[in-house]
Coordinates of C-alpha atoms in Angstrom, one line a residue:
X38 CA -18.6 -33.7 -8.5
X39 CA -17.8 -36.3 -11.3
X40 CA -20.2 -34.8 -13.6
X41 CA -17.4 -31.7 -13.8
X42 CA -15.4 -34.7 -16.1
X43 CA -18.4 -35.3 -18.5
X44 CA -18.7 -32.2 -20.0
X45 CA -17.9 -32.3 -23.8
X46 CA -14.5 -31.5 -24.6
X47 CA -15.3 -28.0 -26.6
X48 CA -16.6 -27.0 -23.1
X49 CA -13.2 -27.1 -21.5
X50 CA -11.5 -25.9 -24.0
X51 CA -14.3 -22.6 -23.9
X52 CA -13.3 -21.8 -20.9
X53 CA -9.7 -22.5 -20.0
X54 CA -9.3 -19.0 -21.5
X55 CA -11.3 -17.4 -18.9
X56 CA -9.6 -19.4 -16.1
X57 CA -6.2 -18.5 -17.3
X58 CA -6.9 -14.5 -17.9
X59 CA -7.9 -14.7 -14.4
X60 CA -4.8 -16.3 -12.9
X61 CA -2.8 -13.4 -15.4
X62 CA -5.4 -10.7 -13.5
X63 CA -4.7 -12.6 -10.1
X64 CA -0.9 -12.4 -10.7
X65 CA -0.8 -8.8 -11.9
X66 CA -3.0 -7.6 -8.9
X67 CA -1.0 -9.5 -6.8
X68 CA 2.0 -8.1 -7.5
X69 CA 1.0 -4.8 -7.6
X70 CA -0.1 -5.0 -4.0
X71 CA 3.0 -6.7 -3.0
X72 CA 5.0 -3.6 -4.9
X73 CA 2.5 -1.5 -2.5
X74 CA 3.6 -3.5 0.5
X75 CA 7.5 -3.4 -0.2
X76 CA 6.7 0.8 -0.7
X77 CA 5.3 1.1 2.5
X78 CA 7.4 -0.8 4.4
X79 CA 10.5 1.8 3.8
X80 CA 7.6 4.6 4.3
X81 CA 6.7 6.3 7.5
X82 CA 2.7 4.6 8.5
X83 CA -0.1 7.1 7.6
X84 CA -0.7 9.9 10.0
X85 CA -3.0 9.1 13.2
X86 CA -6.5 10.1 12.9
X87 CA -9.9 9.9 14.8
X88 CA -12.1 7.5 13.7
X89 CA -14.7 10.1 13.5
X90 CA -12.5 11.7 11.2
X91 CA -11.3 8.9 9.2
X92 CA -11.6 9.3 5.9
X93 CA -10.3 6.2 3.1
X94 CA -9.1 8.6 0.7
X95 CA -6.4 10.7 2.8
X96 CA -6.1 8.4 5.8
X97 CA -4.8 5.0 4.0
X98 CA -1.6 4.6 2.2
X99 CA -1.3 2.3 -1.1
X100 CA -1.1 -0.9 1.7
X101 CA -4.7 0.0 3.1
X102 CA -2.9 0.8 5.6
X103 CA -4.1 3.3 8.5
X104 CA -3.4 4.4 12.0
X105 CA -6.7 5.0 13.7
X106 CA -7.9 6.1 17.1
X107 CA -11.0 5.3 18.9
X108 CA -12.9 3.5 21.7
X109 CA -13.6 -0.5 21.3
X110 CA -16.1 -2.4 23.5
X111 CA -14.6 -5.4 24.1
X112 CA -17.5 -6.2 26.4
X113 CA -19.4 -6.3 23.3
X114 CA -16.9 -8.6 21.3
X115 CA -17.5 -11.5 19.2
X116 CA -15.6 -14.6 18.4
X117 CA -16.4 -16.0 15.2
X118 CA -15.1 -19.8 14.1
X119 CA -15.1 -20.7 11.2
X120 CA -15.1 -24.9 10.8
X121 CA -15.0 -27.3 8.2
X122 CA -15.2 -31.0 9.0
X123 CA -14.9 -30.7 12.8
X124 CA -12.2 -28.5 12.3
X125 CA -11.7 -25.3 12.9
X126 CA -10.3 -23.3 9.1
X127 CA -10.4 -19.6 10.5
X128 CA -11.0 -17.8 13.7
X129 CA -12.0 -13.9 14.0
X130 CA -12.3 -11.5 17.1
X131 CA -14.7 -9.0 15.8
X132 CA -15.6 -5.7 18.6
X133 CA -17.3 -2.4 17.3
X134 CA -15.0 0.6 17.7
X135 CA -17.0 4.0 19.1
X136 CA -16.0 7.8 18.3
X137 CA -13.2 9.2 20.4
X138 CA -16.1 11.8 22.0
X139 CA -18.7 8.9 22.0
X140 CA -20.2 8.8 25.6
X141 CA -21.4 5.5 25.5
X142 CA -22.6 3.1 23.3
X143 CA -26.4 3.5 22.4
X144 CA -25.5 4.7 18.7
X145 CA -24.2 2.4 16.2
X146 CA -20.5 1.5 16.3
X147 CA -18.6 3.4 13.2
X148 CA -15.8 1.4 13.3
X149 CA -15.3 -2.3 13.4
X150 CA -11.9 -3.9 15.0
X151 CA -11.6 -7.5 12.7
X152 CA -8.7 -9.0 13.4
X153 CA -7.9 -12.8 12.2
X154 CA -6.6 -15.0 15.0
X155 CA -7.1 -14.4 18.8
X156 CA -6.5 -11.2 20.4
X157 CA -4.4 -11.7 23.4
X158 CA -3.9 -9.2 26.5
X159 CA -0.7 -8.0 25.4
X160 CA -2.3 -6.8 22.2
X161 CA -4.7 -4.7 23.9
X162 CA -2.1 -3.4 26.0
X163 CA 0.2 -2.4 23.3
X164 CA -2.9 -0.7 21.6
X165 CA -4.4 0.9 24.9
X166 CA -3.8 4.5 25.1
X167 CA -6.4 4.9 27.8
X168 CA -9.9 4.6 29.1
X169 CA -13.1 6.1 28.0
X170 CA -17.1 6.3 28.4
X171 CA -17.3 3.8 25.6
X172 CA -14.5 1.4 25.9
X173 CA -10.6 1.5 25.8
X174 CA -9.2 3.9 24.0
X175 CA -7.0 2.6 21.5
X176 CA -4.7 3.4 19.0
X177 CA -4.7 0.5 15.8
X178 CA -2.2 0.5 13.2
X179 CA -3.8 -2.0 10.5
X180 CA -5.2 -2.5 7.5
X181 CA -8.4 -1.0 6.5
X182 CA -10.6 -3.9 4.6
X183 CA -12.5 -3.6 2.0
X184 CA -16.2 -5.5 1.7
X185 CA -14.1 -9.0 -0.1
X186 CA -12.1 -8.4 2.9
X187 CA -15.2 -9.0 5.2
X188 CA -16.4 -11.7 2.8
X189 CA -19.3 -11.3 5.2
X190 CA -18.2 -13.0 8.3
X191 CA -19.6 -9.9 10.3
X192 CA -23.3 -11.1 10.0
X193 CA -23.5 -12.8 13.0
X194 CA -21.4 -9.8 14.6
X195 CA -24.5 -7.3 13.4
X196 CA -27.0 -9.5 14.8
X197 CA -25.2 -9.2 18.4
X198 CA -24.3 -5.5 17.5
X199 CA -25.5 -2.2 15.9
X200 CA -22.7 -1.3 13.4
X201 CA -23.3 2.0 11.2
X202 CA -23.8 0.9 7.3
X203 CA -20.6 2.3 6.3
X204 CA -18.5 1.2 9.4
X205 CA -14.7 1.7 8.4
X206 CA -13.2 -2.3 9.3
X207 CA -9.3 -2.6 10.7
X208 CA -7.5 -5.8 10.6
X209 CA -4.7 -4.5 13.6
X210 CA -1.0 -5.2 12.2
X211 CA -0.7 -7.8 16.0
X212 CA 2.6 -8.6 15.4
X213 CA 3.7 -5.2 14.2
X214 CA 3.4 -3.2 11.0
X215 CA 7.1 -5.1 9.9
X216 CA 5.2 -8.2 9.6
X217 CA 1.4 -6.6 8.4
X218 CA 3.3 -5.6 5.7
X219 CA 5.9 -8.5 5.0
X220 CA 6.5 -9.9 1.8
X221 CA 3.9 -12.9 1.2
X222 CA 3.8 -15.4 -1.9
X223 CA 0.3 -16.9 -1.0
X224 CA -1.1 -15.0 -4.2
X225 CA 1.8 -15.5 -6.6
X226 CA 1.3 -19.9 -5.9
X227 CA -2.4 -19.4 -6.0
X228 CA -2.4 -17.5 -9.5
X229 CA 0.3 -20.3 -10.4
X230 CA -2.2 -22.8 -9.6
X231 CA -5.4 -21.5 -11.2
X232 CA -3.3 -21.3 -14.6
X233 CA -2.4 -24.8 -14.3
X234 CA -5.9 -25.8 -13.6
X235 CA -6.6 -23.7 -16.8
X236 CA -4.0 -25.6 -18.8
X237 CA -5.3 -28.5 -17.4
X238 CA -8.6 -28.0 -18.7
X239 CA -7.6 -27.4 -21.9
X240 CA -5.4 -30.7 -22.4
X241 CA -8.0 -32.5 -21.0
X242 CA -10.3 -30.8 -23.4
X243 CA -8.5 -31.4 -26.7
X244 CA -8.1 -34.8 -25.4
X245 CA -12.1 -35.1 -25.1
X246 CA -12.8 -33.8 -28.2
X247 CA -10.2 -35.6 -30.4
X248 CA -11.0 -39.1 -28.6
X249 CA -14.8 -38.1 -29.7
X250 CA -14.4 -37.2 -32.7
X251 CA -12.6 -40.5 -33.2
X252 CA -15.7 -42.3 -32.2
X253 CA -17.6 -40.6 -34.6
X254 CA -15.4 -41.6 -37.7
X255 CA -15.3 -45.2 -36.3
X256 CA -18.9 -45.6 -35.8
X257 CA -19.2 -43.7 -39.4
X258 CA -16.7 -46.4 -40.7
X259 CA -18.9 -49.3 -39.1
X260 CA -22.3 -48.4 -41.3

């Protein structure tokens, strides 16, 4: 890691540019979805559909937000941990989601249930809306991830799973759709940090590059 702080100085200051347009495209983005999030929140949730029928483009609101329907296997469930040093970082309960008129579960899952943290019983019973060939029938109001979503912590799910290539993935709202959708200023301090880092890294640059070029005269004084 110390080799980051050998770099020449016109290095730095190269790309502290790059690394502060990126926390400006961070903040931006953030706050658009945020603005999405506060919309929403006075806003009715999307309109229940059938995960057969599910479709990103009418069902979701600006939130990712959707209201699906369809049978989970929660025999077939998988809890992934996620550890750094010893200790566990992130924990996900992963269980493929069937159609409503699936009548068992030899074809591949088109939906995926995702959710970060434990699922409890209470969950499931809020969510239960009944029993079918498949699984239990249940109706999740969440949030529709995208692929950075994932950030592929379903591959050890697929090995244990069949899941259709364009499996639609809900994150349920556990605690309610109040707080799925509350107010959050995780990205706001992280776009704050990466453009300190970036002014960082151009102070420390200058500073490289005037204390070498300072060398140079000296040494050029010496001959």
């Amino acid at each position: 890691m110390w080799w980051l702080f050998r770099l020449p100085g016109f290095v730095y200051l190269a790309l502290a540019p790059f690394v502060l347009a990126f926390a400006i495209y961070f903040f931006i983005d953030d706050q658009h979805k945020e603005a999405a999030k506060a919309a929403e929140r006075a806003a009715k949730p999307p309109a229940e559909v059938t995960i057969e029928k599910f479709d990103a483009a009418r069902n979701t609101n600006s939130a990712q937000e959707a209201v699906i329907t369809g049978q989970v296997d929660l025999g077939s469930s998988y809890e992934l941990s996620i550890t750094k040093r010893g200790a566990e970082t992130s924990h996900y309960v992963l269980a493929p989601i069937y159609a409503t008129t699936a009548k068992d579960t030899n074809a591949p899952a088109i939906g995926v249930l995702m959710q970060e943290g434990r699922l409890d019983d209470e969950q499931i019973k809020a969510m239960a809306v009944d029993t079918g060939p498949a699984g239990l029938l249940m109706r999740i109001d969440g949030k529709v991830l995208s692929s950075s979503d994932v950030s592929g912590h379903d591959r050890e799910f697929r090995d244990h799973v069949q899941v259709a290539p364009n499996a639609v993935y809900i994150d349920p709202f556990e605690n309610g759709r109040g707080e799925g959708l509350a107010p959050s200023d995780t990205g706001r301090y992280a776009a704050i940090v990466i453009g300190v880092i970036a002014l960082a890294m151009a102070a420390f640059g200058l500073f490289k590059h005037r204390r070498t070029r300072a060398e140079r005269l000296e040494a050029a004084e010496a001959y």
